[in-house]
Structure formats: C-alpha cells, structure tokens
Coordinates of C-alpha atoms in Angstrom, one line a residue:
M1 CA 71.5 96.7 147.8
T2 CA 71.9 99.4 150.4
Y3 CA 74.9 100.2 152.5
G4 CA 75.2 100.4 156.3
A5 CA 76.9 103.2 158.2
A6 CA 80.2 101.3 158.2
G7 CA 80.1 100.9 154.4
E8 CA 79.6 97.1 154.5
G9 CA 77.1 95.5 152.1
V10 CA 73.7 95.0 153.8
R11 CA 70.9 92.9 152.3
V12 CA 67.2 93.7 152.9
K13 CA 66.4 90.2 153.8
A14 CA 69.1 89.0 156.1
K15 CA 69.9 85.3 156.3
R16 CA 71.7 84.1 159.5
N17 CA 75.3 83.1 158.9
T18 CA 75.1 79.7 160.6
R19 CA 78.5 78.7 159.3
L20 CA 80.3 81.5 161.1
E21 CA 78.2 80.9 164.2
A22 CA 79.3 77.3 164.2
L23 CA 82.9 78.2 163.9
L24 CA 82.7 80.4 167.0
V25 CA 81.2 77.5 168.9
E26 CA 83.8 75.0 167.5
F27 CA 86.8 77.2 168.4
G28 CA 85.4 78.6 171.7
Y29 CA 85.1 82.3 170.7
T30 CA 82.7 84.7 172.2
H31 CA 81.7 87.8 170.1
E32 CA 84.1 89.9 172.2
N33 CA 86.9 87.4 172.0
L34 CA 86.7 87.1 168.2
A35 CA 86.7 90.9 167.8
D36 CA 89.8 91.1 169.9
A37 CA 91.4 88.3 167.8
V38 CA 90.6 90.1 164.6
N39 CA 92.2 93.3 165.9
S40 CA 95.3 91.5 167.1
A41 CA 95.7 89.7 163.8
A42 CA 95.2 92.9 161.8
A43 CA 97.9 94.6 163.9
E44 CA 100.4 91.9 163.2
M45 CA 99.6 91.6 159.5
F46 CA 99.0 95.2 158.5
G47 CA 100.5 97.3 161.3
T48 CA 97.1 99.0 162.0
H49 CA 94.2 98.4 164.3
A50 CA 91.1 97.0 162.5
N51 CA 88.6 98.7 164.9
C52 CA 86.6 95.5 165.1
T53 CA 84.0 95.3 167.9
D54 CA 81.5 92.7 169.1
R55 CA 78.8 94.6 167.2
H56 CA 80.6 93.7 163.9
V57 CA 80.6 90.0 164.9
R58 CA 76.9 90.1 165.8
R59 CA 76.0 91.6 162.4
W60 CA 78.1 89.0 160.6
I61 CA 76.3 86.2 162.4
A62 CA 72.9 87.8 161.9
G63 CA 73.5 88.0 158.2
D64 CA 73.2 91.8 158.1
V65 CA 76.7 92.0 156.6
Q66 CA 77.2 89.6 153.6
W67 CA 80.8 90.6 152.9
P68 CA 83.0 92.3 155.6
W69 CA 85.7 94.9 154.9
P70 CA 89.1 93.4 153.9
R71 CA 90.6 94.7 157.1
H72 CA 88.2 92.3 158.9
L73 CA 87.9 89.5 156.4
V74 CA 91.6 88.8 155.9
P75 CA 92.3 88.3 159.6
L76 CA 89.2 86.2 159.9
Q77 CA 90.5 83.9 157.2
N78 CA 93.8 83.5 159.1
I79 CA 92.1 82.9 162.4
F80 CA 89.8 80.1 161.2
G81 CA 91.8 78.8 158.3
R82 CA 88.8 79.1 156.0
T83 CA 88.0 81.0 152.9
A84 CA 85.4 83.8 153.1
Q85 CA 82.8 81.6 151.4
E86 CA 83.6 78.7 153.8
M87 CA 82.9 81.0 156.7
G88 CA 79.4 81.7 155.2
F89 CA 80.1 85.1 153.5
T90 CA 78.8 85.9 150.0
P91 CA 80.8 88.2 147.8
R92 CA 79.3 91.0 145.8
K93 CA 80.1 91.4 142.1
T94 CA 82.7 94.1 143.0
S95 CA 84.2 92.3 146.0
R96 CA 87.9 91.6 146.0
V97 CA 88.2 88.0 147.1
P98 CA 91.3 87.4 149.3
A99 CA 93.7 84.5 148.6
H100 CA 93.0 81.2 150.2
P101 CA 94.3 81.1 153.8
T102 CA 97.4 78.8 154.4
R103 CA 96.6 78.2 158.1
T104 CA 94.7 74.9 158.5
K105 CA 94.1 75.2 162.2
P106 CA 93.2 78.2 164.4
A107 CA 95.8 79.9 166.4
T108 CA 95.9 79.1 170.1
G109 CA 97.8 81.0 172.8
H110 CA 100.4 83.5 171.6
R111 CA 100.1 84.3 167.9
G112 CA 103.4 84.5 166.0
L113 CA 104.0 86.2 162.7
P114 CA 101.5 85.1 160.0
R115 CA 102.9 82.9 157.3
R116 CA 104.7 84.8 154.6
D117 CA 102.7 83.5 151.6
F118 CA 99.4 84.3 153.4
I119 CA 100.6 87.8 154.2
T120 CA 101.4 88.6 150.6
G121 CA 98.1 87.2 149.4
G122 CA 96.1 88.9 152.1
L123 CA 97.9 92.2 151.9
A124 CA 96.7 92.6 148.3
A125 CA 93.2 92.5 149.6
A126 CA 93.8 94.8 152.5
L127 CA 95.7 97.7 150.9
G128 CA 92.4 99.5 150.3
L129 CA 92.7 99.5 146.5
E130 CA 88.9 99.2 146.2
L131 CA 88.5 102.5 148.0
I132 CA 90.3 104.3 145.1
P133 CA 87.6 105.1 142.6
A134 CA 87.8 103.6 139.1
A135 CA 85.6 106.4 137.8
G136 CA 84.4 109.8 138.9
R137 CA 86.5 112.4 140.5
L138 CA 89.7 112.0 142.5
G139 CA 90.4 114.2 145.6
S140 CA 93.1 114.7 148.2
S141 CA 91.8 111.8 150.2
D142 CA 92.6 109.5 147.3
V143 CA 96.2 110.8 147.3
E144 CA 96.4 110.0 151.0
R145 CA 95.2 106.4 150.3
V146 CA 97.9 105.9 147.7
R147 CA 100.5 107.2 150.2
A148 CA 99.1 104.8 152.8
I149 CA 99.6 101.9 150.4
V150 CA 103.3 102.7 150.2
A151 CA 103.6 103.0 154.0
N152 CA 101.9 99.6 154.4
L153 CA 104.1 97.9 151.9
Y154 CA 107.3 99.1 153.6
R155 CA 106.2 97.7 156.9
Y156 CA 106.5 94.3 155.3
D157 CA 109.6 95.0 153.1
H158 CA 111.9 95.3 156.1
A159 CA 110.9 91.8 157.3
L160 CA 110.0 89.9 154.2
G161 CA 112.1 91.3 151.4
G162 CA 111.1 92.6 148.0
G163 CA 110.4 89.1 146.6
A164 CA 107.3 89.0 148.7
L165 CA 106.0 92.4 147.7
H166 CA 106.9 93.1 144.0
D167 CA 103.8 91.6 142.5
V168 CA 101.5 93.2 145.1
A169 CA 103.1 96.6 144.6
T170 CA 102.9 96.4 140.8
E171 CA 99.2 95.4 141.0
A172 CA 98.6 98.4 143.2
L173 CA 100.5 100.7 140.8
R174 CA 98.4 99.5 137.8
H175 CA 95.2 100.2 139.8
V176 CA 96.3 103.7 140.5
Q177 CA 97.4 104.3 136.9
S178 CA 93.9 103.2 135.8
A179 CA 92.3 105.6 138.2
L180 CA 94.4 108.5 136.8
N181 CA 93.4 107.6 133.3
Q182 CA 89.7 107.1 134.0
C183 CA 88.9 109.8 136.6
T184 CA 88.8 113.6 136.6
F185 CA 90.7 115.9 139.0
G186 CA 91.9 119.4 139.4
D187 CA 95.4 120.7 138.8
R188 CA 96.4 120.5 142.4
V189 CA 95.2 116.9 142.9
E190 CA 96.9 116.0 139.5
K191 CA 100.3 117.0 140.7
L192 CA 99.8 115.3 144.1
M193 CA 98.5 112.1 142.5
Y194 CA 101.4 111.9 140.1
A195 CA 103.8 112.4 143.0
A196 CA 102.0 109.6 145.0
M197 CA 102.0 107.3 142.0
G198 CA 105.7 108.0 141.4
D199 CA 106.3 107.1 145.1
L200 CA 104.5 103.8 144.5
A201 CA 106.3 103.1 141.2
A202 CA 109.7 103.7 142.9
S203 CA 108.7 101.4 145.7
A204 CA 107.6 98.7 143.3
G205 CA 111.0 99.2 141.5
W206 CA 112.9 98.8 144.8
F207 CA 111.0 95.6 145.6
A208 CA 111.7 94.2 142.1
Y209 CA 115.4 95.2 142.5
D210 CA 115.6 93.4 145.9
A211 CA 113.8 90.4 144.4
G212 CA 116.4 90.1 141.6
R213 CA 114.1 91.2 138.8
Q214 CA 116.3 93.9 137.4
T215 CA 114.5 94.3 134.0
A216 CA 111.2 95.0 135.9
A217 CA 113.0 97.3 138.3
T218 CA 114.5 99.4 135.5
H219 CA 111.0 99.7 133.9
L220 CA 109.4 100.8 137.1
Y221 CA 112.1 103.3 138.0
R222 CA 111.6 104.9 134.6
E223 CA 107.9 105.2 135.3
A224 CA 108.7 106.8 138.7
L225 CA 111.0 109.3 137.0
Q226 CA 108.3 110.2 134.5
A227 CA 105.7 110.7 137.3
G228 CA 108.3 112.7 139.3
A229 CA 108.8 115.0 136.3
L230 CA 105.0 115.5 135.8
A231 CA 104.6 116.2 139.5
G232 CA 107.7 118.5 139.7
D233 CA 108.8 116.3 142.6
S234 CA 112.6 116.6 142.8
M235 CA 112.9 114.5 145.9
L236 CA 111.3 111.6 144.1
Q237 CA 113.6 112.0 141.2
A238 CA 116.7 112.1 143.5
R239 CA 115.4 108.9 145.2
V240 CA 115.1 107.1 141.8
W241 CA 118.5 108.2 140.6
S242 CA 119.9 106.9 143.9
N243 CA 118.2 103.5 143.4
L244 CA 119.3 103.4 139.8
A245 CA 122.9 103.9 141.1
M246 CA 122.5 101.0 143.4
Q247 CA 121.2 98.8 140.6
A248 CA 124.2 99.8 138.4
R249 CA 126.5 98.9 141.2
L250 CA 124.8 95.5 141.6
L251 CA 125.4 95.0 137.9
H252 CA 129.1 95.9 138.2
R253 CA 128.7 99.3 136.4
D254 CA 130.5 101.2 139.1
R255 CA 131.4 104.4 137.3
E256 CA 127.9 104.7 136.0
A257 CA 126.6 104.2 139.5
L258 CA 128.8 107.1 140.8
R259 CA 127.6 109.4 138.1
M260 CA 124.0 108.6 138.9
G261 CA 124.6 109.0 142.6
C262 CA 126.2 112.4 141.9
A263 CA 123.1 113.5 140.0
A264 CA 121.0 112.6 143.0
V265 CA 123.2 114.5 145.4
E266 CA 123.0 117.6 143.3
T267 CA 119.2 117.9 143.2
R268 CA 117.7 120.8 145.1
Q269 CA 115.5 118.6 147.2
A270 CA 118.3 116.4 148.3
K271 CA 120.2 119.4 149.5
N272 CA 117.2 120.5 151.5
D273 CA 116.4 117.1 153.0
A274 CA 118.9 115.8 155.6
W275 CA 117.5 112.3 155.6
L276 CA 117.9 111.9 151.9
M277 CA 121.3 113.6 151.9
A278 CA 122.6 111.2 154.6
L279 CA 121.6 108.2 152.6
L280 CA 123.0 109.5 149.3
H281 CA 126.4 110.3 150.8
C282 CA 126.5 106.8 152.4
R283 CA 125.8 105.2 149.1
Q284 CA 128.3 107.4 147.3
A285 CA 130.9 106.4 149.9
V286 CA 130.4 102.7 149.0
G287 CA 130.7 103.7 145.3
H288 CA 133.9 105.6 145.7
A289 CA 135.3 102.8 147.8
R290 CA 134.6 100.2 145.1
A291 CA 136.4 102.5 142.7
G292 CA 139.4 102.5 145.0
D293 CA 139.1 106.2 145.9
R294 CA 139.8 106.2 149.7
V295 CA 139.8 110.0 150.1
R296 CA 136.4 110.6 148.5
A297 CA 134.9 107.6 150.2
Q298 CA 136.0 109.0 153.6
R299 CA 134.8 112.4 152.7
S300 CA 131.3 111.0 151.7
L301 CA 131.1 109.1 155.0
A302 CA 131.9 112.3 156.9
R303 CA 129.2 114.2 155.0
A304 CA 126.7 111.4 155.6
E305 CA 127.3 111.7 159.3
S306 CA 127.0 115.4 159.3
A307 CA 123.7 115.3 157.3
Y308 CA 122.3 112.6 159.7
E309 CA 123.0 114.9 162.7
R310 CA 120.7 117.5 161.1
T311 CA 117.8 115.2 160.6
Q312 CA 114.5 116.1 162.3
G313 CA 111.1 114.4 162.7
R314 CA 110.3 111.2 161.0
P315 CA 111.6 110.3 157.5
A316 CA 109.4 109.3 154.5
A317 CA 108.1 105.7 154.6
W318 CA 110.7 104.5 152.1
L319 CA 113.5 106.0 154.2
S320 CA 112.3 104.4 157.4
F321 CA 115.2 101.9 157.3
L322 CA 117.7 104.8 157.7
T323 CA 118.8 104.4 161.3
P324 CA 122.2 104.7 163.0
A325 CA 122.6 100.9 162.4
E326 CA 122.1 101.3 158.7
L327 CA 124.6 104.2 158.4
T328 CA 127.1 102.1 160.4
G329 CA 126.5 99.1 158.2
L330 CA 127.0 101.1 155.0
A331 CA 130.2 102.6 156.5
G332 CA 131.3 99.0 157.0
A333 CA 130.6 98.2 153.4
A334 CA 132.7 101.1 152.3
H335 CA 135.7 100.0 154.4
L336 CA 135.3 96.4 153.2
A337 CA 135.5 97.6 149.6
L338 CA 138.6 99.6 150.5
G339 CA 140.2 96.4 151.8
Q340 CA 140.1 97.6 155.4
Q341 CA 138.6 94.4 156.7
R342 CA 139.3 95.0 160.4
R343 CA 137.5 98.3 160.4
A344 CA 134.7 96.8 158.3
E345 CA 134.4 93.9 160.7
Q346 CA 134.1 96.3 163.7
L347 CA 131.5 98.6 162.0
T348 CA 129.4 95.7 160.7
L349 CA 129.3 94.0 164.1
S350 CA 128.3 97.3 165.6
A351 CA 125.5 97.7 163.0
L352 CA 124.2 94.2 163.8
Q353 CA 124.2 95.0 167.5
M354 CA 122.2 98.2 167.0
L355 CA 119.8 96.8 164.3
E356 CA 116.1 96.6 165.4
P357 CA 114.4 93.2 165.3
R358 CA 112.0 94.5 162.6
F359 CA 114.8 94.7 160.0
E360 CA 115.0 91.0 159.3
R361 CA 116.3 91.3 155.7
N362 CA 119.0 93.8 156.7
R363 CA 120.1 91.5 159.5
V364 CA 120.7 88.8 157.0
Y365 CA 122.5 91.2 154.7
Y366 CA 124.8 92.5 157.3
T367 CA 125.5 89.1 158.8
V368 CA 126.7 88.1 155.3
Q369 CA 128.8 91.3 155.2
Y370 CA 130.3 90.5 158.6
A371 CA 131.1 86.9 157.5
Q372 CA 132.9 88.3 154.4
A373 CA 134.9 90.7 156.5
L374 CA 136.0 87.8 158.7
I375 CA 137.0 85.8 155.6
D376 CA 139.1 88.8 154.3
G377 CA 140.7 89.0 157.7
G378 CA 141.6 85.3 157.8
E379 CA 139.1 84.3 160.5
I380 CA 137.7 81.4 158.5
E381 CA 136.1 79.4 161.3
H382 CA 134.2 82.4 162.7
A383 CA 133.2 83.3 159.2
A384 CA 131.7 79.9 158.6
V385 CA 129.7 80.1 161.8
Q386 CA 128.3 83.5 160.8
A387 CA 127.5 82.2 157.3
G388 CA 125.4 79.4 158.9
T389 CA 123.6 82.0 161.0
A390 CA 122.9 84.0 157.8
V391 CA 121.4 81.0 156.0
T392 CA 119.1 80.3 158.9
L393 CA 117.9 83.9 159.1
A394 CA 117.4 84.0 155.3
E395 CA 114.8 81.3 155.4
R396 CA 112.3 84.0 156.6
V397 CA 113.2 86.5 153.9
R398 CA 112.4 86.5 150.1
S399 CA 115.2 88.6 148.6
G400 CA 117.1 87.7 145.4
R401 CA 119.7 90.3 146.4
V402 CA 120.3 88.6 149.7
R403 CA 120.4 85.1 148.0
G404 CA 123.0 86.5 145.6
K405 CA 125.2 87.7 148.5
L406 CA 124.8 84.3 150.2
A407 CA 125.9 82.6 147.0
D408 CA 128.9 84.8 146.8
L409 CA 129.8 84.1 150.4
R410 CA 129.4 80.3 149.9
R411 CA 131.7 80.5 146.9
G412 CA 134.3 82.4 149.0
L413 CA 134.2 79.7 151.7
Q414 CA 134.7 76.9 149.1
Q415 CA 138.3 78.2 148.9
H416 CA 138.8 77.0 152.5
T417 CA 137.7 73.4 152.5
H418 CA 140.7 72.5 154.6
V419 CA 138.8 74.0 157.5
P420 CA 136.4 71.4 159.1
V421 CA 133.8 74.0 160.1
V422 CA 133.7 75.2 156.5
V423 CA 133.2 71.7 155.2
D424 CA 130.3 71.2 157.7
F425 CA 128.7 74.5 156.5
L426 CA 129.0 73.5 152.8
E427 CA 127.5 70.1 153.4
E428 CA 124.6 71.4 155.6
T429 CA 123.7 74.1 153.1
G430 CA 124.3 72.1 149.9
Q431 CA 120.5 71.8 149.3
T432 CA 119.4 75.2 150.6
G433 CA 120.3 77.3 147.6
A434 CA 122.7 79.4 149.7

C-alpha cells in the first residue's frame, strides 16, 4: 500500500465505491454539497473545520481512498446513518473503526446538535490518537497533539458532562502512556510530554469526578500528580490539588478540602497565574463558608475578584469555564453555605443570566442552586418551578454530580408536599431519576 499526499490509504488498483455513489444519488448530494455537509458536521461535533473539498468526495467515489481520515469518516457516518463499511469503505489493519452511527435518517434542513451517544463514540475516533506513534521517536508535534486532545474534550465537557467523556479520556490517556513507554525522546520532549500527559490525566479525573466515579477520579488525579512532579509542572500540581479539594468537599470532608485548597493556593505557579488564582480563591471561599467562617469566606471572594481583574489573554483549556458567570455562581454558593439565602439567590440568578449557552451542565447546576436558595428563603412554589426547569435541562447532560444535586433538591422539596406545585413536580419527576 502507498499513501497519497493527504495521508489517506490509496490502493494501486482502485475499485469504484458504488455504495457511496448510490448514497449521494439517494440523498440528493452533489460532490460539493457533501463536502460542505462534512465540514458543517465536523464543526458541530469536534469544534474544528474538516477541510473537506469536492476533490475528497471524488476520490472516495473513484475508490482511490479506501478509508478516509476520521475527521471525514465520522461526520459521513452521521450524515448518512451508515457504518463506514455500509458506505463502501474498507478498513486497513491499523484503522480505528468508529462506533456505529445512531442516526437512521440523513439530516435535512438545519442540523441540530448530534446525538450524545454518537458524539462520544465518534469522538474517540476523531481525537487523532492514531497520529501519536506507538513506536519510534516522539517530538514536540506529538506533545501538541496530546494538548489538542484535552482541548477537544473540554469543548464537549461544558455541554455533555463528564459521564459522556470519562471513558474516552481514559482511553486516550492509556494510549499516550503506551507511547511514552514504547517510544524514544529527548530530555526536553520528555518533560513536555509528561506535562501534557498529566494534563490529560487530570482532565480524565475531572470527567470521572463529574460522572460520580470517585474511585476512578482519585486514581487519575494521583497519576496526574505523578506526571506533574516528573515534568516539574507546578501549575498542573496546583490544579490537581484544587480538584482533590473539590472531591473531598463532595464527600463531606470539608476540613481536608480546605487544607488541600490551601496547598494549591500556596504553589508558585498559582501565585503567578491570575486565572488559576481566581478559581482557587473562589473554591476556598465555598470551603470556608461551609466551615462557617464568614470572614475568611468573604476575604477569599475579594481575593478571587482581584485576581480575575488581573487576568490576561485566554486561559488554559481546562479553565475555559472560568467566566464572570462562574465566579458569580461560586460566590452565590458561598453565600448559600453561610445561610445568606437572599444574597445567594441574587448572585445565582445573575450567574444564570450571564451564562453562555455552551455551558449546559453549569446551567443545570446553577438552576439547582437557585432553586435551593429559593427553598431556603421560603419561596417554595418558585423553587418547584425552577426544579422542573433543572430536570428538563438535565436530560441533555450526563453528570453524576448534577444528578446528585437534583436528588438532594428533590428530597428538600419532599418536605413541602402541602404546596400543590411541589406535588405536581414530584409526581412528574417520579420516574426521571431526579
């Protein structure tokens, strides 16, 4: 087998792909139209343009290309609702076969978001893992590929939740670990690769945490800490300590969470990175509030605001959620823990109003927080309405953490069954798992 300029497999004796040709006729696509459709689907699914042209389509039909790149193949599956083989493509021995498409009919008119299960299956094939060598020598370009994997994963995390991404991220991590064990590299690339691998491990740990898989999250965070130590990456270590603090807080180990958060704040990198420092102080504020320390909570909130005012440029991929809406929502969480429900209600509502549409999971999370503040303030009917909104929004998100918050909210509302709107909510959501 030889390889074409674009890197796709090319056979010497090409056999025309009549199956794909028939699909174009059946669904009314020209070569140009199909290329546009692939690019649109890729942009929606992966956040990047697939650079597909009518020339690619002609080569597929002519049989010059037996197995397209994943960035083209996965959108094709979603467009036609067929597996790669059903579209007439033939995998090589080393080809990564994407999951079976869930779409049974081609999209017509405006394309909405792809189905969640298809995204998580297709994303595994489109992360570019096959471009990271399993043997030979690793270079700086391979480091960038690992960094790109993390950025791609976080594009979906904000909308789908960690439950949709934990397995995919863990698979990617094991692939990178294998490359580090099997390949050769220089000292500079070694440190960079360990830092990138630690970034991926910490991300996988976050997805596991959000999915409710706390044992897996702890294991992955430890791997990230080890990689951070080998790379000499203090920012990565501060990030992991912060995430471990969040996990401890989720497991009701509040004092341990505060100590871990303090360890993260004291790292040199955290002190030099305003984005990270803003997040750390916000999380510490919530921790101090849960411990009943109003003075320290307010001091941490003030420090978070001051740090955020010093931020410049764009944050790292894992910090892309840190917007004014997020800081306001975390301030609301701190005030709610302090029993200041009116201020918590105001801040959380403001956070929801500022939150960008792409942060679907956080919208559910803060809608639940808003409903809880309303309950604490005695506005039970309004709280029940907001709880219903949260349940509806949560149908699009796979997050064990959010499901846990919804369950807590539901139990809180069960104390108010004398309110008709609450009874309606409990009856309507009785089978939803909320």
